[in-house]
CSV table of C-alpha atoms in Angstrom, one decimal:
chain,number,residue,atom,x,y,z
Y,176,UNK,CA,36.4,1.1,32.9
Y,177,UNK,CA,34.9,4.1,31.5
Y,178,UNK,CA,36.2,3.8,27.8
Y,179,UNK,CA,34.5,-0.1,28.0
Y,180,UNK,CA,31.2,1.7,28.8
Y,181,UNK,CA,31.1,4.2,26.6
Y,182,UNK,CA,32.2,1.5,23.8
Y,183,UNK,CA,29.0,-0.6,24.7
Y,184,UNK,CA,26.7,2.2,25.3
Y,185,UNK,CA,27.7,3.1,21.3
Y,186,UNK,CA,25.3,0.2,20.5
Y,187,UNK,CA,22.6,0.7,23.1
Y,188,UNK,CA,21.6,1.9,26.4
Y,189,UNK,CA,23.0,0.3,29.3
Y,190,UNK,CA,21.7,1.7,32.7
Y,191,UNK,CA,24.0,2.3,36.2
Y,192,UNK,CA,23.2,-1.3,37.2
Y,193,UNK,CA,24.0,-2.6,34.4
Y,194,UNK,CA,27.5,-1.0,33.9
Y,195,UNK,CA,28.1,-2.2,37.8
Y,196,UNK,CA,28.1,-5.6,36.6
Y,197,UNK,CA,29.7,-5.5,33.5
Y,198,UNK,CA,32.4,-3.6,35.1
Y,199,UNK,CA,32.7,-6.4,37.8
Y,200,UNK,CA,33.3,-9.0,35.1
Y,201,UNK,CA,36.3,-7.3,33.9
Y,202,UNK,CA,40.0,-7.3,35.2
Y,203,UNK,CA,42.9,-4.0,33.8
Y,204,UNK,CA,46.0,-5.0,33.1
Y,205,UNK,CA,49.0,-3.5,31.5
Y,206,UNK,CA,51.3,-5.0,28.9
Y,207,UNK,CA,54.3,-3.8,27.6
Y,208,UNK,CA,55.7,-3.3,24.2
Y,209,UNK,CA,56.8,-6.9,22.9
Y,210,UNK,CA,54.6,-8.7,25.8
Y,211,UNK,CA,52.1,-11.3,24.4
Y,212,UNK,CA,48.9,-11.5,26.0
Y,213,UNK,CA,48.0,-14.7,24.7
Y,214,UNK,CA,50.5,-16.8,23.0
Y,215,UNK,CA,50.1,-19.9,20.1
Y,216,UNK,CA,49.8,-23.6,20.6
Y,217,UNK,CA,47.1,-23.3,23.7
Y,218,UNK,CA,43.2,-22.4,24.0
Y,219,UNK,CA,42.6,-18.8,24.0
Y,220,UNK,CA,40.4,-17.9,27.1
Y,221,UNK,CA,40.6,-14.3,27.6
Y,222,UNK,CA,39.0,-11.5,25.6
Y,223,UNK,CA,40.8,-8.0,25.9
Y,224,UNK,CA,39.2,-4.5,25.5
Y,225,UNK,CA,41.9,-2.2,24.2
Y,226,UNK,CA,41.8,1.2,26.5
Y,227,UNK,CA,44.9,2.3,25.3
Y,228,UNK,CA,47.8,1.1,23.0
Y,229,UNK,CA,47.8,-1.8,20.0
Y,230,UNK,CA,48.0,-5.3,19.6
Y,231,UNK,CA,48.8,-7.5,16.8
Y,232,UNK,CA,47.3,-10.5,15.7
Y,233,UNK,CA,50.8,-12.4,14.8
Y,234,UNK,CA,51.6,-15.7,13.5
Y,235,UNK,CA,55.1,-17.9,13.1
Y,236,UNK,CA,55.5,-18.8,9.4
Y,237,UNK,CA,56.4,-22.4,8.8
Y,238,UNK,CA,60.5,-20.5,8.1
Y,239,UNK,CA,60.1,-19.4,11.6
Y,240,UNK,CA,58.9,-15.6,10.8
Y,241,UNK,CA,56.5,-13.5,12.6
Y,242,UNK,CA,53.6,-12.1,9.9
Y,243,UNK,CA,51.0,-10.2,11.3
Y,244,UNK,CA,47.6,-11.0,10.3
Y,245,UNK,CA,45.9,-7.2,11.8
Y,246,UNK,CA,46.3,-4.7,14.0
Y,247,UNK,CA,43.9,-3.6,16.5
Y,248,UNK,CA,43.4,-0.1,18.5
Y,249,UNK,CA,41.8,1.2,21.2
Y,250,UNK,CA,37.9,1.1,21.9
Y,251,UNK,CA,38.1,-2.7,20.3
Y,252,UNK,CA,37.3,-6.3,21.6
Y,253,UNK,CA,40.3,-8.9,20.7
Y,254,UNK,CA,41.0,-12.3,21.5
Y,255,UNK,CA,41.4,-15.6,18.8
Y,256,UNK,CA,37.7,-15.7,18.2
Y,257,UNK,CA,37.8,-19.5,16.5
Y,258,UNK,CA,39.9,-21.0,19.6
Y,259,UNK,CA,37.9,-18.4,22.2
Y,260,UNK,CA,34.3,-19.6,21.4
Y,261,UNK,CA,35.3,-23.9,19.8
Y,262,UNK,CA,38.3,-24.0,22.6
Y,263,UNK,CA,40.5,-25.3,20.2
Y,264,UNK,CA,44.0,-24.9,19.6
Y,265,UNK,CA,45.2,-21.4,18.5
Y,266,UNK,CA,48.0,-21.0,15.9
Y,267,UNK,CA,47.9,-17.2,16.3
Y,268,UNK,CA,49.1,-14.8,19.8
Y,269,UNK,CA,47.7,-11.4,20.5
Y,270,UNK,CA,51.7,-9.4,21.3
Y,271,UNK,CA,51.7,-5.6,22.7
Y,272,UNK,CA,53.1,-3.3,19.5
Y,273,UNK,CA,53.5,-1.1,22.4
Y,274,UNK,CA,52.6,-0.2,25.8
Y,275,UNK,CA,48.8,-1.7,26.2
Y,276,UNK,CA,46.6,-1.2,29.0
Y,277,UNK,CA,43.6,-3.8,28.6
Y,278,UNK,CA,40.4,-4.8,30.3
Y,279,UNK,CA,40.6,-8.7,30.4
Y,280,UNK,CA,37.5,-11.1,31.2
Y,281,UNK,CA,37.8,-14.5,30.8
Y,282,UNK,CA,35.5,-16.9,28.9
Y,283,UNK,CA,34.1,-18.7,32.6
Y,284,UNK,CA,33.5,-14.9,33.5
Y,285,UNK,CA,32.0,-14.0,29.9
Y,286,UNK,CA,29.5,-17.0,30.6
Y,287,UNK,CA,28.5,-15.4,33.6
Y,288,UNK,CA,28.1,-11.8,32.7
Y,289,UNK,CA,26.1,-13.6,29.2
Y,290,UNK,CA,23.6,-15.4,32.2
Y,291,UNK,CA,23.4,-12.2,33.9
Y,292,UNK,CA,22.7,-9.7,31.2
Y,293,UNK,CA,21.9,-11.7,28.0
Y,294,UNK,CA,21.7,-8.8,25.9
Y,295,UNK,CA,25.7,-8.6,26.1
Y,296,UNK,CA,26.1,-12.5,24.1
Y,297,UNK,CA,24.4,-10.6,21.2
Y,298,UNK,CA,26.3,-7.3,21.9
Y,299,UNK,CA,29.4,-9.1,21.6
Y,300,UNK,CA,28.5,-10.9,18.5
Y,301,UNK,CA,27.0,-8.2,16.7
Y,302,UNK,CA,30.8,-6.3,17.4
Y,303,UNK,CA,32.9,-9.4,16.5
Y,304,UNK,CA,31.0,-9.6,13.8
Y,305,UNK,CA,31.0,-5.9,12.3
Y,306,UNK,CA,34.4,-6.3,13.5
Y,307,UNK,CA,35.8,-9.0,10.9
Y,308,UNK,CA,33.8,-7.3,8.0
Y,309,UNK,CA,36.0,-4.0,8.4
Y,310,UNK,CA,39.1,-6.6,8.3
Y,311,UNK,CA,37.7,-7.8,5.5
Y,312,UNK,CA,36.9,-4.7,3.7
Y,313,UNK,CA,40.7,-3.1,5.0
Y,314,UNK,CA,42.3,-6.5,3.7
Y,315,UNK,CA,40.3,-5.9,0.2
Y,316,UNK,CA,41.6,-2.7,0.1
Y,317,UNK,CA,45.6,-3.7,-0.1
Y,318,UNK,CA,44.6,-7.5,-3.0
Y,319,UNK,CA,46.4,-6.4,-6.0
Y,320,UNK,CA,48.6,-3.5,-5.1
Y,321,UNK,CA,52.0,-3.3,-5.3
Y,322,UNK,CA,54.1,-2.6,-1.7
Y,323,UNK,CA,54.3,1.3,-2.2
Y,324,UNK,CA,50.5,1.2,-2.7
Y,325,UNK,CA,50.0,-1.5,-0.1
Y,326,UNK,CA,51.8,1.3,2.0
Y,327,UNK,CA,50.3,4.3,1.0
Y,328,UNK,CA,46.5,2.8,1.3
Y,329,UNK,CA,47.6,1.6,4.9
Y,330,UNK,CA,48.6,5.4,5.9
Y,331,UNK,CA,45.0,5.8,4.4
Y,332,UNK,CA,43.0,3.2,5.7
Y,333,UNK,CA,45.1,2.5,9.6
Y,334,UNK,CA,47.0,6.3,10.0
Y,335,UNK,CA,46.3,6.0,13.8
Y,336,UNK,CA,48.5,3.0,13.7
Y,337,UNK,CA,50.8,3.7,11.4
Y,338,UNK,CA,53.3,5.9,13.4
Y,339,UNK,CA,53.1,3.8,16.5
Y,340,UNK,CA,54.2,0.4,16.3
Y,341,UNK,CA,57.2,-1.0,15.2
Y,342,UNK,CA,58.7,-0.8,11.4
Y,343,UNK,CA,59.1,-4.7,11.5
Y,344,UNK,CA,55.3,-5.3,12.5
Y,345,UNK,CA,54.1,-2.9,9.5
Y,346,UNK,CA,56.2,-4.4,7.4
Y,347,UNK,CA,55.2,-7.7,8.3
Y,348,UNK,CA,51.2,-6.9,7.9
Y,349,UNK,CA,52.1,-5.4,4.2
Y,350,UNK,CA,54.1,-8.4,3.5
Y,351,UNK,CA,57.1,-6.6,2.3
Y,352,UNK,CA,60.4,-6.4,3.8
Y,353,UNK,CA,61.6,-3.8,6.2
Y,354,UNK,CA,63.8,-2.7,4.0
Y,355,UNK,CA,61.8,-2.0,1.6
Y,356,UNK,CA,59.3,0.0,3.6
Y,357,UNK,CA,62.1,2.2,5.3
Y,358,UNK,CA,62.8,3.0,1.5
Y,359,UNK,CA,59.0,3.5,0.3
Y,360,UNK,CA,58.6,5.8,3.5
Y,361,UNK,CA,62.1,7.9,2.7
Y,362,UNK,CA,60.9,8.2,-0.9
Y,363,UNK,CA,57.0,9.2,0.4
Y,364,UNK,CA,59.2,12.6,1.8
């Protein structure tokens, strides 16, 4: 629970009493590579905070092919904010890229901790919201570019990912085929 703390004492104080409580809310579990956390077609109620490992935000094309949308590392909130807060329908999962270890709380339990310690509902929304600005901004980053750019600004931009998850899910995020990244990495040296 540590690595939760810390996270949250990044954007302000939060006193022994405090942590007891938030730490209370929240439930570790371990996923393994492949494993979805949450998948599509249902109402996302969980939020995850990545301690160690990445996920990926993935999504079935209408030709039946996975295309991830992001990745996300450690120290970092995730769940499918849109279904999560309206409890609508998600099209998206959250899948393991590898071997995850996550501290789950779930929305009913989120609610309480917010009634508890209302400071944490503006917490959370001041990180989901810094949070989809850097997707923004990293997304920005690869508009225009052909694949071998798209590749070389991701080793830039996401280099602690980059090494650890699958060629396929990579691939998939630069929306370029496997085949052609195996060939932009051989070439890279």
């Amino acid at each position: 629970m540590e690595p939760l703390l810390a996270f949250l004492r990044s954007f302000r104080p939060i006193s022994a009493e405090e942590a007891a409580i938030i730490i209370a809310h929240f439930e570790a579990k371990h996923f393994e590579e492949g494993e979805y956390l949450f998948r599509a077609g249902r109402v996302c109620k969980d939020f995850f905070f990545i301690t160690s490992g990445i996920l990926r935000i993935v999504t079935t094309n209408d030709k039946g092919v996975d295309v991830t949308h992001y990745f996300i590392g450690e120290n970092q909130l995730c769940t499918i904010l849109k279904s999560f807060n309206e409890e609508t329908i998600a099209r998206d999962s959250i899948q393991a890229c590898c071997a995850v270890r996550v501290l789950s709380i779930n929305k009913r339990s989120l609610s309480g901790l917010y009634q508890k310690l209302p400071f944490m509902a503006d917490l959370v929304n001041q990180v989901n919201q810094e949070r989809m600005l850097e997707k923004i901004r990293i997304k920005n980053a690869y508009s225009g570019e052909d694949a071998a750019q798209r590749y070389k600004v991701f080793i830039a931009e996401q280099a602690d990912i980059a090494y650890r998850v699958p060629l396929n899910y990579i691939a998939s995020y630069l929306n370029i085929t496997p085949q052609s990244l195996s060939r932009i990495r051989r070439n890279r040296g």
